[in-house]
Amino acid sequence: MASTVLAITVGNDTTKISEVMYSSHRIVRVSYSNTIPTPKDCVEDGQIRDPKELATAIREELRKGEIITKDVIFAIQSNKIISKEIVAPYMKEARLMEYIVTNATEYFPVNIDEYVFTYSILENIIDVSEKKYRLMVMAAPMGIVERYYDVADMLELRVLDLDYVGNSTLQLMRLQIDDSPTLSIQMGDEATIISIFNKNVLQLMRSVPYGRSTVANAIAEKRDISYEEALTVLDNERVLKESFSDGDYITGSLKYLANNISRVIDYYSTKNPDVTIQKAVMVTEGKSIRALETLLSYEIGLKIKKIDELNQVIADDRLNMSLSELTGYLSNIGCVIQPVNFVPKSALIKAKKTNDNKYLRLIIMGAVFVAAVIVLIPLVANISKRTENNGLKSNIKKIEGIKTVVNDYYLSKDKFTDISTFYALASNADDDLHKFIEFLEEDMPSDIGLTSFSVSGGAVTMNCTGSSKETLAQFLVTLKKQSNISSVNCASVSEATDDNDAITDSYTITCVFSQFPTQTEEGDE
């Protein structure tokens, strides 16, 4: 991705907006980042309850920041997105989505019609000389995905990708580590993602519902203050002890997080006894919690290194923010690297309809232009000869009796006759081409698209695409009902399926049209 895009992550309490660019040199440049409050009760676990109110808040922030970028990538933050690692047989990547959707019920106990699926290729593996894919398959509720497209429409933005926060941070963390077996801990406001990498390839990932808000809520309860005041305390005071043995209430709020990290390590070690985790890194979205690394290092028995500045990330000169502060925008930065893309069926249908209408308009405009040229060339020649003939007649009257002038007159008259005869012979059914096109505009079904159109002497050849054989049959019946259209034929229909499982029919329709009745003739009938 070489162009500048908007990156937006919507949370229950805050919405993070960035303007970023990812270059071919694997460098992410951030030119704008800011966090705004998510309107109250507008979002719940990734589900946008009020798209209009959220769009209004984002629009106001873009106005204040003087942001004019029109392409956007959203990173969805929701526990309702489910993922599963699978091993799939080797095939062309274009067929992977079809394979995943076909077998989706084996991966997820859900109604597949209510979910949108996507995937990420983790690695290619060779098992007993057989090549396979190791994939991370993800499923998101259709309702969650569609609301993000609604917000983009209200903002007049074009959705390039709809990523998942887990994938966004995964892609960014891969730029922060080497090939050693590494434990990665990414703490967000509402959840923490625990990952294990080996040779810079994801081996295991778990998301647990404990983040900065877990500690903030404990502070608020212990000190009987508001959540906002607790966040201020968390940012400015050391509230954690070095171990859980001290019995401190606030420190104890992270015990479940430490236990989950230990379970992930134990599970991976059991499955991979020959691999030892050599490093551990941790990054916190926003300000780091003081002594957090010390506490978790003691509890899991592995020294954790805190990441204060992100590798491969550059702050633009226009950005009034330090590199350490950019750790608060992990998903916004990571979503431009290699996003997965949740695309609802409604977006696919809208894109296809837009393209079909565009091609139809171009074909019709081209046909009308050709018809105009065919008619105008002999007409202009005819007018020119008429003018010449009239001039000669005038000269004859003025100098009557001059033989040379008379001979010139008859010669011009002969030329005029030849042109008139040619014009008469040149007239054919193609003169009514514009009426035939008007008939197509009124009676051809909207989901049939023209890919090419040719006509000669009233004989028409139309190459078309469509998504319904019933619509094709209906259109053929309509053509045959026209008294001035004959020889209607559709020899064969070929069917093709694209990467997104959409079926497209291709076929050629031929027919012959004669002169269309005039309005007077139609009235007489």
Short mmCIF file of C-alpha atoms in Angstrom, two decimals:
data_model
loop_
_atom_site.label_atom_id
_atom_site.label_comp_id
_atom_site.label_asym_id
_atom_site.label_seq_id
_atom_site.Cartn_x
_atom_site.Cartn_y
_atom_site.Cartn_z
CA MET A 1 0.00 0.00 0.00
CA ALA A 2 1.68 3.17 -1.18
CA SER A 3 -1.09 5.75 -0.76
CA THR A 4 -2.23 7.59 2.34
CA VAL A 5 -5.30 6.14 4.05
CA LEU A 6 -7.41 6.72 7.12
CA ALA A 7 -7.16 4.03 9.80
CA ILE A 8 -9.93 3.91 12.38
CA THR A 9 -10.44 1.65 15.40
CA VAL A 10 -13.78 2.00 17.18
CA GLY A 11 -13.97 0.93 20.84
CA ASN A 12 -16.73 1.02 23.44
CA ASP A 13 -15.27 4.14 25.11
CA THR A 14 -12.83 5.66 22.61
CA THR A 15 -12.37 5.88 18.85
CA LYS A 16 -8.84 6.15 17.45
CA ILE A 17 -8.32 7.94 14.13
CA SER A 18 -5.02 8.00 12.21
CA GLU A 19 -3.74 8.99 8.78
CA VAL A 20 -1.01 6.56 7.72
CA MET A 21 0.95 5.31 4.73
CA TYR A 22 2.71 1.95 4.30
CA SER A 23 5.57 1.91 1.82
CA SER A 24 7.16 -0.90 -0.16
CA HIS A 25 10.13 -0.68 2.22
CA ARG A 26 7.93 -1.95 5.08
CA ILE A 27 7.89 1.48 6.70
CA VAL A 28 4.69 2.89 8.21
CA ARG A 29 4.56 6.71 8.22
CA VAL A 30 2.01 8.31 10.55
CA SER A 31 0.93 11.86 9.68
CA TYR A 32 -2.04 12.19 12.04
CA SER A 33 -3.37 10.40 15.13
CA ASN A 34 -5.89 11.32 17.76
CA THR A 35 -8.33 9.67 20.14
CA ILE A 36 -11.88 10.90 20.62
CA PRO A 37 -14.61 9.68 22.98
CA THR A 38 -17.00 7.20 21.39
CA PRO A 39 -20.54 8.62 21.75
CA LYS A 40 -22.24 7.09 24.80
CA ASP A 41 -24.10 3.81 24.17
CA CYS A 42 -23.14 4.07 20.47
CA VAL A 43 -20.91 0.97 20.35
CA GLU A 44 -21.07 -2.29 22.27
CA ASP A 45 -18.33 -4.89 21.74
CA GLY A 46 -17.74 -3.87 18.14
CA GLN A 47 -21.44 -3.62 17.26
CA ILE A 48 -22.23 -0.07 16.11
CA ARG A 49 -25.66 0.72 17.56
CA ASP A 50 -25.96 4.22 16.12
CA PRO A 51 -23.97 4.63 12.86
CA LYS A 52 -25.25 8.18 12.31
CA GLU A 53 -24.04 9.45 15.69
CA LEU A 54 -20.65 7.77 15.29
CA ALA A 55 -20.26 9.20 11.77
CA THR A 56 -21.02 12.68 13.11
CA ALA A 57 -18.29 12.37 15.77
CA ILE A 58 -15.71 11.12 13.26
CA ARG A 59 -16.65 13.79 10.70
CA GLU A 60 -16.10 16.52 13.28
CA GLU A 61 -12.65 15.15 14.16
CA LEU A 62 -11.66 14.95 10.48
CA ARG A 63 -12.79 18.56 10.06
CA LYS A 64 -10.73 19.73 13.03
CA GLY A 65 -7.68 17.84 11.80
CA GLU A 66 -8.16 19.14 8.22
CA ILE A 67 -8.08 15.55 6.95
CA ILE A 68 -9.26 15.15 3.33
CA THR A 69 -8.19 11.54 2.71
CA LYS A 70 -11.13 9.54 1.31
CA ASP A 71 -9.89 5.93 1.60
CA VAL A 72 -10.37 4.19 4.94
CA ILE A 73 -9.43 0.95 6.68
CA PHE A 74 -11.38 0.00 9.80
CA ALA A 75 -9.94 -2.35 12.43
CA ILE A 76 -12.80 -4.15 14.19
CA GLN A 77 -12.41 -4.62 17.93
CA SER A 78 -14.90 -7.25 19.11
CA ASN A 79 -15.04 -10.48 21.12
CA LYS A 80 -17.78 -11.61 18.73
CA ILE A 81 -15.20 -12.21 15.98
CA ILE A 82 -14.15 -15.84 16.19
CA SER A 83 -11.01 -17.37 14.73
CA LYS A 84 -9.59 -20.82 14.25
CA GLU A 85 -6.31 -22.15 12.92
CA ILE A 86 -6.70 -24.79 10.22
CA VAL A 87 -4.54 -26.72 7.77
CA ALA A 88 -5.85 -26.68 4.20
CA PRO A 89 -4.66 -28.63 1.13
CA TYR A 90 -2.61 -26.70 -1.39
CA MET A 91 -4.64 -24.98 -4.12
CA LYS A 92 -4.68 -21.71 -5.99
CA GLU A 93 -5.13 -18.87 -3.54
CA ALA A 94 -8.13 -17.67 -5.55
CA ARG A 95 -9.98 -20.83 -4.48
CA LEU A 96 -9.14 -20.64 -0.77
CA MET A 97 -12.17 -18.53 0.16
CA GLU A 98 -14.50 -20.94 -1.63
CA TYR A 99 -12.88 -23.82 0.27
CA ILE A 100 -13.25 -22.02 3.61
CA VAL A 101 -16.92 -21.11 3.11
CA THR A 102 -17.74 -24.66 1.98
CA ASN A 103 -16.20 -26.12 5.14
CA ALA A 104 -17.13 -23.27 7.51
CA THR A 105 -19.59 -25.36 9.52
CA GLU A 106 -16.72 -27.69 10.48
CA TYR A 107 -14.76 -24.76 11.94
CA PHE A 108 -17.50 -22.69 13.59
CA PRO A 109 -20.86 -23.72 15.14
CA VAL A 110 -22.72 -20.81 13.51
CA ASN A 111 -25.24 -20.11 10.76
CA ILE A 112 -22.87 -19.28 7.91
CA ASP A 113 -25.50 -17.06 6.24
CA GLU A 114 -25.20 -14.66 9.18
CA TYR A 115 -21.39 -14.39 9.11
CA VAL A 116 -18.69 -12.96 6.87
CA PHE A 117 -15.53 -15.07 6.52
CA THR A 118 -11.93 -14.18 5.74
CA TYR A 119 -8.50 -15.67 6.32
CA SER A 120 -4.80 -15.02 6.68
CA ILE A 121 -2.07 -17.34 5.39
CA LEU A 122 0.27 -18.02 8.31
CA GLU A 123 2.73 -20.21 6.40
CA ASN A 124 3.18 -22.81 3.70
CA ILE A 125 4.06 -26.23 5.13
CA ILE A 126 5.33 -29.43 3.53
CA ASP A 127 4.07 -32.63 5.13
CA VAL A 128 5.49 -35.86 3.66
CA SER A 129 6.25 -34.16 0.35
CA GLU A 130 2.72 -32.67 0.26
CA LYS A 131 2.38 -28.90 0.31
CA LYS A 132 -0.32 -27.41 2.53
CA TYR A 133 -1.45 -24.08 3.93
CA ARG A 134 -1.62 -23.18 7.61
CA LEU A 135 -4.39 -20.61 7.82
CA MET A 136 -6.02 -18.41 10.42
CA VAL A 137 -9.72 -18.38 9.51
CA MET A 138 -11.92 -15.62 10.95
CA ALA A 139 -15.68 -15.13 11.07
CA ALA A 140 -17.49 -11.87 11.91
CA PRO A 141 -21.25 -11.37 12.34
CA MET A 142 -22.79 -9.85 9.21
CA GLY A 143 -24.50 -7.13 11.27
CA ILE A 144 -21.21 -5.87 12.69
CA VAL A 145 -19.50 -5.74 9.29
CA GLU A 146 -22.35 -4.00 7.48
CA ARG A 147 -22.56 -1.17 10.04
CA TYR A 148 -18.96 -0.16 9.30
CA TYR A 149 -19.86 0.19 5.61
CA ASP A 150 -22.88 2.29 6.65
CA VAL A 151 -20.61 4.65 8.61
CA ALA A 152 -18.23 4.94 5.63
CA ASP A 153 -21.14 5.79 3.30
CA MET A 154 -22.31 8.53 5.68
CA LEU A 155 -18.78 9.96 5.73
CA GLU A 156 -18.46 9.59 1.92
CA LEU A 157 -15.38 7.40 2.42
CA ARG A 158 -14.32 4.38 0.36
CA VAL A 159 -13.64 1.23 2.40
CA LEU A 160 -10.39 -0.36 1.23
CA ASP A 161 -10.32 -3.08 3.89
CA LEU A 162 -12.11 -4.14 7.03
CA ASP A 163 -9.45 -5.64 9.30
CA TYR A 164 -9.57 -7.39 12.67
CA VAL A 165 -7.63 -5.87 15.60
CA GLY A 166 -5.99 -9.24 16.31
CA ASN A 167 -4.55 -9.35 12.78
CA SER A 168 -3.62 -5.65 12.78
CA THR A 169 -1.48 -5.95 15.91
CA LEU A 170 -0.09 -9.29 14.73
CA GLN A 171 1.29 -7.71 11.53
CA LEU A 172 2.85 -4.84 13.49
CA MET A 173 4.42 -7.10 16.12
CA ARG A 174 6.13 -9.13 13.40
CA LEU A 175 8.14 -5.98 12.63
CA GLN A 176 9.24 -5.69 16.29
CA ILE A 177 10.81 -9.15 16.79
CA ASP A 178 13.46 -11.40 15.24
CA ASP A 179 13.34 -15.11 14.34
CA SER A 180 13.82 -16.34 17.94
CA PRO A 181 10.90 -18.12 19.68
CA THR A 182 9.21 -15.11 21.25
CA LEU A 183 6.28 -14.45 23.55
CA SER A 184 4.40 -11.25 22.63
CA ILE A 185 1.96 -9.49 24.97
CA GLN A 186 -0.11 -6.62 23.55
CA MET A 187 -2.29 -4.94 26.17
CA GLY A 188 -5.15 -2.78 24.95
CA ASP A 189 -7.81 -0.87 26.83
CA GLU A 190 -10.27 -3.76 27.01
CA ALA A 191 -8.32 -6.90 26.08
CA THR A 192 -4.82 -8.37 25.83
CA ILE A 193 -3.54 -10.41 22.89
CA ILE A 194 -1.04 -13.15 23.82
CA SER A 195 0.98 -14.51 20.89
CA ILE A 196 3.91 -16.86 20.37
CA PHE A 197 6.13 -16.51 17.29
CA ASN A 198 8.89 -18.75 15.93
CA LYS A 199 10.97 -17.70 12.93
CA ASN A 200 8.70 -14.62 12.78
CA VAL A 201 5.71 -16.84 12.04
CA LEU A 202 2.71 -16.90 14.36
CA GLN A 203 2.44 -20.23 16.18
CA LEU A 204 -0.29 -19.47 18.73
CA MET A 205 -2.54 -16.51 19.56
CA ARG A 206 -5.12 -15.96 22.29
CA SER A 207 -7.16 -12.90 23.22
CA VAL A 208 -8.24 -12.50 26.86
CA PRO A 209 -10.67 -9.84 28.22
CA TYR A 210 -8.21 -8.15 30.59
CA GLY A 211 -6.57 -4.81 29.73
CA ARG A 212 -5.85 -1.35 31.10
CA SER A 213 -9.52 -0.98 32.01
CA THR A 214 -9.17 -3.98 34.35
CA VAL A 215 -6.67 -2.08 36.50
CA ALA A 216 -8.55 1.23 36.16
CA ASN A 217 -11.77 -0.36 37.39
CA ALA A 218 -9.92 -1.84 40.38
CA ILE A 219 -8.49 1.60 41.23
CA ALA A 220 -11.93 3.23 40.92
CA GLU A 221 -13.47 0.61 43.22
CA LYS A 222 -10.63 0.64 45.76
CA ARG A 223 -10.41 4.43 46.03
CA ASP A 224 -14.10 5.15 45.41
CA ILE A 225 -13.42 7.50 42.47
CA SER A 226 -14.75 7.76 38.89
CA TYR A 227 -13.35 5.68 36.04
CA GLU A 228 -11.88 8.81 34.38
CA GLU A 229 -10.13 9.75 37.63
CA ALA A 230 -8.84 6.19 37.93
CA LEU A 231 -7.29 6.44 34.44
CA THR A 232 -5.45 9.58 35.53
CA VAL A 233 -4.12 7.75 38.60
CA LEU A 234 -3.04 4.81 36.42
CA ASP A 235 -1.12 7.12 34.09
CA ASN A 236 0.69 9.04 36.84
CA GLU A 237 1.16 6.72 39.84
CA ARG A 238 2.72 3.35 40.47
CA VAL A 239 -0.23 1.27 41.69
CA LEU A 240 1.13 -2.29 41.24
CA LYS A 241 3.25 -4.36 43.58
CA GLU A 242 6.01 -6.65 42.35
CA SER A 243 4.05 -9.85 43.04
CA PHE A 244 0.57 -11.10 43.94
CA SER A 245 1.82 -12.42 47.29
CA ASP A 246 1.44 -8.97 48.86
CA GLY A 247 -2.34 -9.38 48.72
CA ASP A 248 -2.86 -5.94 47.17
CA TYR A 249 -6.37 -5.56 45.68
CA ILE A 250 -5.34 -3.50 42.63
CA THR A 251 -2.38 -5.78 41.82
CA GLY A 252 -4.63 -8.82 42.23
CA SER A 253 -6.91 -7.57 39.45
CA LEU A 254 -4.25 -8.79 36.98
CA LYS A 255 -3.96 -12.29 38.41
CA TYR A 256 -6.29 -13.75 35.76
CA LEU A 257 -4.19 -12.12 33.03
CA ALA A 258 -0.97 -13.65 34.44
CA ASN A 259 -2.66 -17.07 34.72
CA ASN A 260 -3.80 -16.91 31.08
CA ILE A 261 -0.29 -16.01 29.90
CA SER A 262 1.14 -18.97 31.84
CA ARG A 263 -1.46 -21.33 30.34
CA VAL A 264 -0.62 -20.18 26.80
CA ILE A 265 3.10 -20.81 27.45
CA ASP A 266 2.42 -24.24 28.99
CA TYR A 267 0.15 -25.25 26.11
CA TYR A 268 2.72 -24.26 23.49
CA SER A 269 5.57 -25.98 25.37
CA THR A 270 3.53 -29.19 25.61
CA LYS A 271 2.81 -29.17 21.88
CA ASN A 272 6.40 -28.20 20.99
CA PRO A 273 8.73 -29.83 23.56
CA ASP A 274 11.79 -29.19 21.38
CA VAL A 275 11.24 -25.40 21.28
CA THR A 276 12.09 -23.09 24.19
CA ILE A 277 10.70 -19.57 24.33
CA GLN A 278 13.80 -17.38 24.44
CA LYS A 279 12.34 -13.85 24.55
CA ALA A 280 9.27 -12.00 25.76
CA VAL A 281 8.17 -8.52 24.71
CA MET A 282 5.28 -6.37 25.81
CA VAL A 283 3.65 -3.26 24.42
CA THR A 284 0.77 -1.33 25.95
CA GLU A 285 -1.64 0.77 23.93
CA GLY A 286 -1.34 4.20 25.50
CA LYS A 287 0.74 4.96 28.56
CA SER A 288 2.52 1.98 30.10
CA ILE A 289 1.39 0.74 33.51
CA ARG A 290 4.32 1.22 35.86
CA ALA A 291 5.90 -2.01 37.17
CA LEU A 292 3.62 -4.16 34.99
CA GLU A 293 6.54 -5.89 33.24
CA THR A 294 8.22 -6.55 36.59
CA LEU A 295 5.04 -8.12 38.00
CA LEU A 296 4.36 -10.36 35.01
CA SER A 297 8.04 -11.35 34.63
CA TYR A 298 8.05 -12.57 38.24
CA GLU A 299 4.80 -14.50 37.85
CA ILE A 300 5.56 -16.29 34.56
CA GLY A 301 9.27 -16.81 35.21
CA LEU A 302 10.41 -15.11 32.00
CA LYS A 303 11.94 -11.63 31.73
CA ILE A 304 9.71 -9.35 29.70
CA LYS A 305 11.13 -6.45 27.67
CA LYS A 306 8.92 -3.40 27.33
CA ILE A 307 8.64 -1.88 23.85
CA ASP A 308 8.68 1.91 24.19
CA GLU A 309 9.16 2.80 20.50
CA LEU A 310 7.94 0.84 17.50
CA ASN A 311 10.38 -0.38 14.84
CA GLN A 312 9.63 0.46 11.19
CA VAL A 313 7.29 3.29 12.25
CA ILE A 314 8.02 6.95 11.44
CA ALA A 315 6.26 10.00 12.85
CA ASP A 316 5.67 12.62 10.15
CA ASP A 317 6.90 16.16 10.78
CA ARG A 318 3.27 17.30 10.92
CA LEU A 319 2.48 14.86 13.75
CA ASN A 320 2.67 16.52 17.16
CA MET A 321 3.33 13.22 18.90
CA SER A 322 6.37 11.22 20.03
CA LEU A 323 7.16 7.68 18.87
CA SER A 324 6.44 6.35 22.37
CA GLU A 325 2.93 7.85 22.22
CA LEU A 326 2.26 5.99 18.96
CA THR A 327 2.15 2.72 20.92
CA GLY A 328 -1.39 3.82 21.74
CA TYR A 329 -2.36 3.26 18.08
CA LEU A 330 -1.15 -0.30 17.44
CA SER A 331 -4.20 -1.46 15.46
CA ASN A 332 -4.39 1.76 13.41
CA ILE A 333 -0.75 1.38 12.38
CA GLY A 334 -0.85 -2.39 11.86
CA CYS A 335 -4.05 -2.52 9.80
CA VAL A 336 -2.31 -1.01 6.73
CA ILE A 337 0.42 -3.67 6.57
CA GLN A 338 -1.43 -6.83 5.52
CA PRO A 339 -5.11 -6.53 6.40
CA VAL A 340 -7.65 -9.30 6.17
CA ASN A 341 -10.81 -8.05 4.55
CA PHE A 342 -14.34 -8.74 5.77
CA VAL A 343 -16.61 -7.94 2.80
CA PRO A 344 -20.41 -8.30 3.20
CA LYS A 345 -22.52 -9.52 0.29
CA SER A 346 -24.26 -6.13 0.09
CA ALA A 347 -20.92 -4.44 -0.73
CA LEU A 348 -20.14 -7.01 -3.45
CA ILE A 349 -23.57 -6.54 -5.05
CA LYS A 350 -23.24 -2.73 -4.94
CA ALA A 351 -19.79 -2.82 -6.56
CA LYS A 352 -20.97 -5.15 -9.34
CA LYS A 353 -24.05 -3.02 -10.09
CA THR A 354 -21.94 0.15 -10.30
CA ASN A 355 -19.54 -1.46 -12.80
CA ASP A 356 -22.37 -2.90 -14.94
CA ASN A 357 -24.12 0.48 -15.20
CA LYS A 358 -20.87 2.19 -16.11
CA TYR A 359 -20.10 -0.27 -18.93
CA LEU A 360 -23.66 -0.10 -20.28
CA ARG A 361 -23.53 3.71 -20.49
CA LEU A 362 -20.17 3.58 -22.30
CA ILE A 363 -21.42 1.00 -24.82
CA ILE A 364 -24.62 2.93 -25.55
CA MET A 365 -22.76 6.24 -25.93
CA GLY A 366 -20.30 4.59 -28.31
CA ALA A 367 -23.09 3.04 -30.39
CA VAL A 368 -24.96 6.35 -30.65
CA PHE A 369 -21.76 8.12 -31.74
CA VAL A 370 -21.08 5.53 -34.48
CA ALA A 371 -24.67 5.77 -35.69
CA ALA A 372 -24.43 9.56 -35.84
CA VAL A 373 -21.26 9.38 -37.92
CA ILE A 374 -22.83 6.87 -40.32
CA VAL A 375 -25.81 9.17 -40.89
CA LEU A 376 -23.97 12.50 -41.02
CA ILE A 377 -21.30 11.59 -43.63
CA PRO A 378 -23.69 10.98 -46.57
CA LEU A 379 -25.99 13.77 -45.35
CA VAL A 380 -23.18 16.34 -45.46
CA ALA A 381 -22.15 15.15 -48.91
CA ASN A 382 -25.76 15.39 -50.08
CA ILE A 383 -26.12 18.96 -48.81
CA SER A 384 -22.84 19.94 -50.45
CA LYS A 385 -23.94 18.65 -53.86
CA ARG A 386 -27.33 20.31 -53.53
CA THR A 387 -25.59 23.64 -52.97
CA GLU A 388 -23.35 23.08 -55.98
CA ASN A 389 -26.33 22.17 -58.19
CA ASN A 390 -28.27 25.25 -57.17
CA GLY A 391 -25.31 27.45 -57.99
CA LEU A 392 -25.01 25.98 -61.46
CA LYS A 393 -28.69 26.53 -62.17
CA SER A 394 -28.29 30.18 -61.24
CA ASN A 395 -25.32 30.56 -63.56
CA ILE A 396 -27.23 29.00 -66.45
CA LYS A 397 -29.97 31.57 -66.09
CA LYS A 398 -27.46 34.40 -66.12
CA ILE A 399 -25.46 33.23 -69.16
CA GLU A 400 -28.00 31.12 -70.98
CA GLY A 401 -26.84 29.99 -74.37
CA ILE A 402 -23.28 29.33 -73.39
CA LYS A 403 -22.64 25.70 -74.24
CA THR A 404 -19.82 25.24 -71.76
CA VAL A 405 -22.00 26.28 -68.88
CA VAL A 406 -24.77 23.94 -70.06
CA ASN A 407 -22.36 21.03 -70.21
CA ASP A 408 -21.15 21.85 -66.71
CA TYR A 409 -24.74 21.91 -65.54
CA TYR A 410 -25.51 18.44 -66.90
CA LEU A 411 -22.29 17.07 -65.47
CA SER A 412 -23.16 18.45 -62.02
CA LYS A 413 -26.69 17.09 -62.36
CA ASP A 414 -25.32 13.63 -63.10
CA LYS A 415 -23.10 13.81 -60.01
CA PHE A 416 -26.06 14.87 -57.90
CA THR A 417 -28.07 11.93 -59.20
CA ASP A 418 -25.23 9.54 -58.37
CA ILE A 419 -24.97 10.89 -54.81
CA SER A 420 -28.75 10.71 -54.32
CA THR A 421 -28.77 7.11 -55.56
CA PHE A 422 -25.87 6.22 -53.28
CA TYR A 423 -27.65 7.83 -50.34
CA ALA A 424 -30.82 5.85 -51.09
CA LEU A 425 -28.86 2.60 -51.38
CA ALA A 426 -26.98 3.36 -48.16
CA SER A 427 -30.21 3.61 -46.15
CA ASN A 428 -30.99 0.40 -44.24
CA ALA A 429 -32.25 -0.86 -40.92
CA ASP A 430 -29.24 0.62 -39.17
CA ASP A 431 -30.95 4.01 -39.53
CA ASP A 432 -33.23 2.89 -36.68
CA LEU A 433 -30.32 1.87 -34.42
CA HIS A 434 -31.13 4.64 -31.93
CA LYS A 435 -34.68 3.29 -31.59
CA PHE A 436 -33.35 -0.21 -30.95
CA ILE A 437 -31.04 1.17 -28.23
CA GLU A 438 -34.00 3.04 -26.69
CA PHE A 439 -35.89 -0.27 -26.67
CA LEU A 440 -32.95 -1.93 -24.80
CA GLU A 441 -32.84 0.89 -22.22
CA GLU A 442 -36.56 0.40 -21.48
CA ASP A 443 -36.95 -3.40 -21.66
CA MET A 444 -33.57 -5.00 -20.93
CA PRO A 445 -33.40 -6.24 -17.27
CA SER A 446 -31.04 -4.21 -15.06
CA ASP A 447 -28.95 -7.21 -13.97
CA ILE A 448 -27.97 -8.06 -17.57
CA GLY A 449 -24.77 -6.27 -18.52
CA LEU A 450 -23.50 -5.64 -22.09
CA THR A 451 -19.79 -6.35 -22.61
CA SER A 452 -19.83 -5.72 -26.38
CA PHE A 453 -22.36 -4.65 -29.04
CA SER A 454 -22.17 -4.77 -32.84
CA VAL A 455 -24.71 -4.12 -35.61
CA SER A 456 -24.65 -4.41 -39.40
CA GLY A 457 -27.68 -3.97 -41.64
CA GLY A 458 -30.00 -4.52 -38.68
CA ALA A 459 -28.22 -7.72 -37.58
CA VAL A 460 -27.26 -7.32 -33.94
CA THR A 461 -24.73 -9.27 -31.85
CA MET A 462 -24.70 -8.61 -28.06
CA ASN A 463 -22.19 -10.22 -25.68
CA CYS A 464 -23.71 -10.11 -22.20
CA THR A 465 -23.18 -11.15 -18.60
CA GLY A 466 -25.75 -11.77 -15.90
CA SER A 467 -26.41 -13.51 -12.61
CA SER A 468 -29.76 -15.16 -13.44
CA LYS A 469 -30.75 -17.54 -16.24
CA GLU A 470 -34.41 -16.76 -15.51
CA THR A 471 -33.78 -13.09 -16.33
CA LEU A 472 -32.08 -14.13 -19.62
CA ALA A 473 -35.11 -16.26 -20.59
CA GLN A 474 -37.47 -13.39 -19.82
CA PHE A 475 -35.43 -11.01 -21.98
CA LEU A 476 -35.40 -13.45 -24.93
CA VAL A 477 -39.21 -13.72 -24.72
CA THR A 478 -39.47 -9.90 -24.73
CA LEU A 479 -37.30 -9.70 -27.86
CA LYS A 480 -39.37 -12.32 -29.71
CA LYS A 481 -42.60 -10.47 -28.94
CA GLN A 482 -41.45 -7.43 -30.94
CA SER A 483 -42.99 -7.50 -34.42
CA ASN A 484 -39.98 -5.80 -36.01
CA ILE A 485 -37.36 -8.05 -34.31
CA SER A 486 -36.71 -11.51 -35.74
CA SER A 487 -34.16 -14.35 -35.67
CA VAL A 488 -33.70 -14.05 -31.89
CA ASN A 489 -31.16 -16.61 -30.74
CA CYS A 490 -28.94 -17.42 -27.74
CA ALA A 491 -26.68 -20.32 -28.65
CA SER A 492 -25.16 -21.17 -25.28
CA VAL A 493 -24.62 -19.94 -21.73
CA SER A 494 -21.30 -20.30 -19.90
CA GLU A 495 -21.04 -20.03 -16.14
CA ALA A 496 -18.05 -18.70 -14.11
CA THR A 497 -17.46 -18.28 -10.37
CA ASP A 498 -15.15 -15.53 -9.07
CA ASP A 499 -12.96 -15.39 -5.91
CA ASN A 500 -15.89 -14.27 -3.78
CA ASP A 501 -18.20 -17.17 -4.80
CA ALA A 502 -20.33 -14.93 -7.04
CA ILE A 503 -21.70 -16.74 -10.15
CA THR A 504 -21.67 -14.89 -13.46
CA ASP A 505 -23.31 -16.17 -16.68
CA SER A 506 -21.85 -15.20 -20.06
CA TYR A 507 -23.78 -15.52 -23.34
CA THR A 508 -24.21 -14.08 -26.83
CA ILE A 509 -27.61 -12.92 -28.11
CA THR A 510 -28.20 -12.37 -31.84
CA CYS A 511 -31.25 -10.89 -33.58
CA VAL A 512 -32.29 -8.81 -36.60
CA PHE A 513 -34.39 -5.64 -36.39
CA SER A 514 -36.22 -3.87 -39.20
CA GLN A 515 -37.71 -0.39 -39.32
CA PHE A 516 -39.35 0.57 -36.03
CA PRO A 517 -42.93 1.91 -36.34
CA THR A 518 -43.32 5.66 -36.00
CA GLN A 519 -45.56 7.20 -33.34
CA THR A 520 -48.28 7.72 -35.99
CA GLU A 521 -48.15 4.07 -37.05
CA GLU A 522 -48.26 2.90 -33.43
CA GLY A 523 -51.34 5.09 -32.87
CA ASP A 524 -53.06 3.60 -35.93
CA GLU A 525 -52.46 0.11 -34.61
#
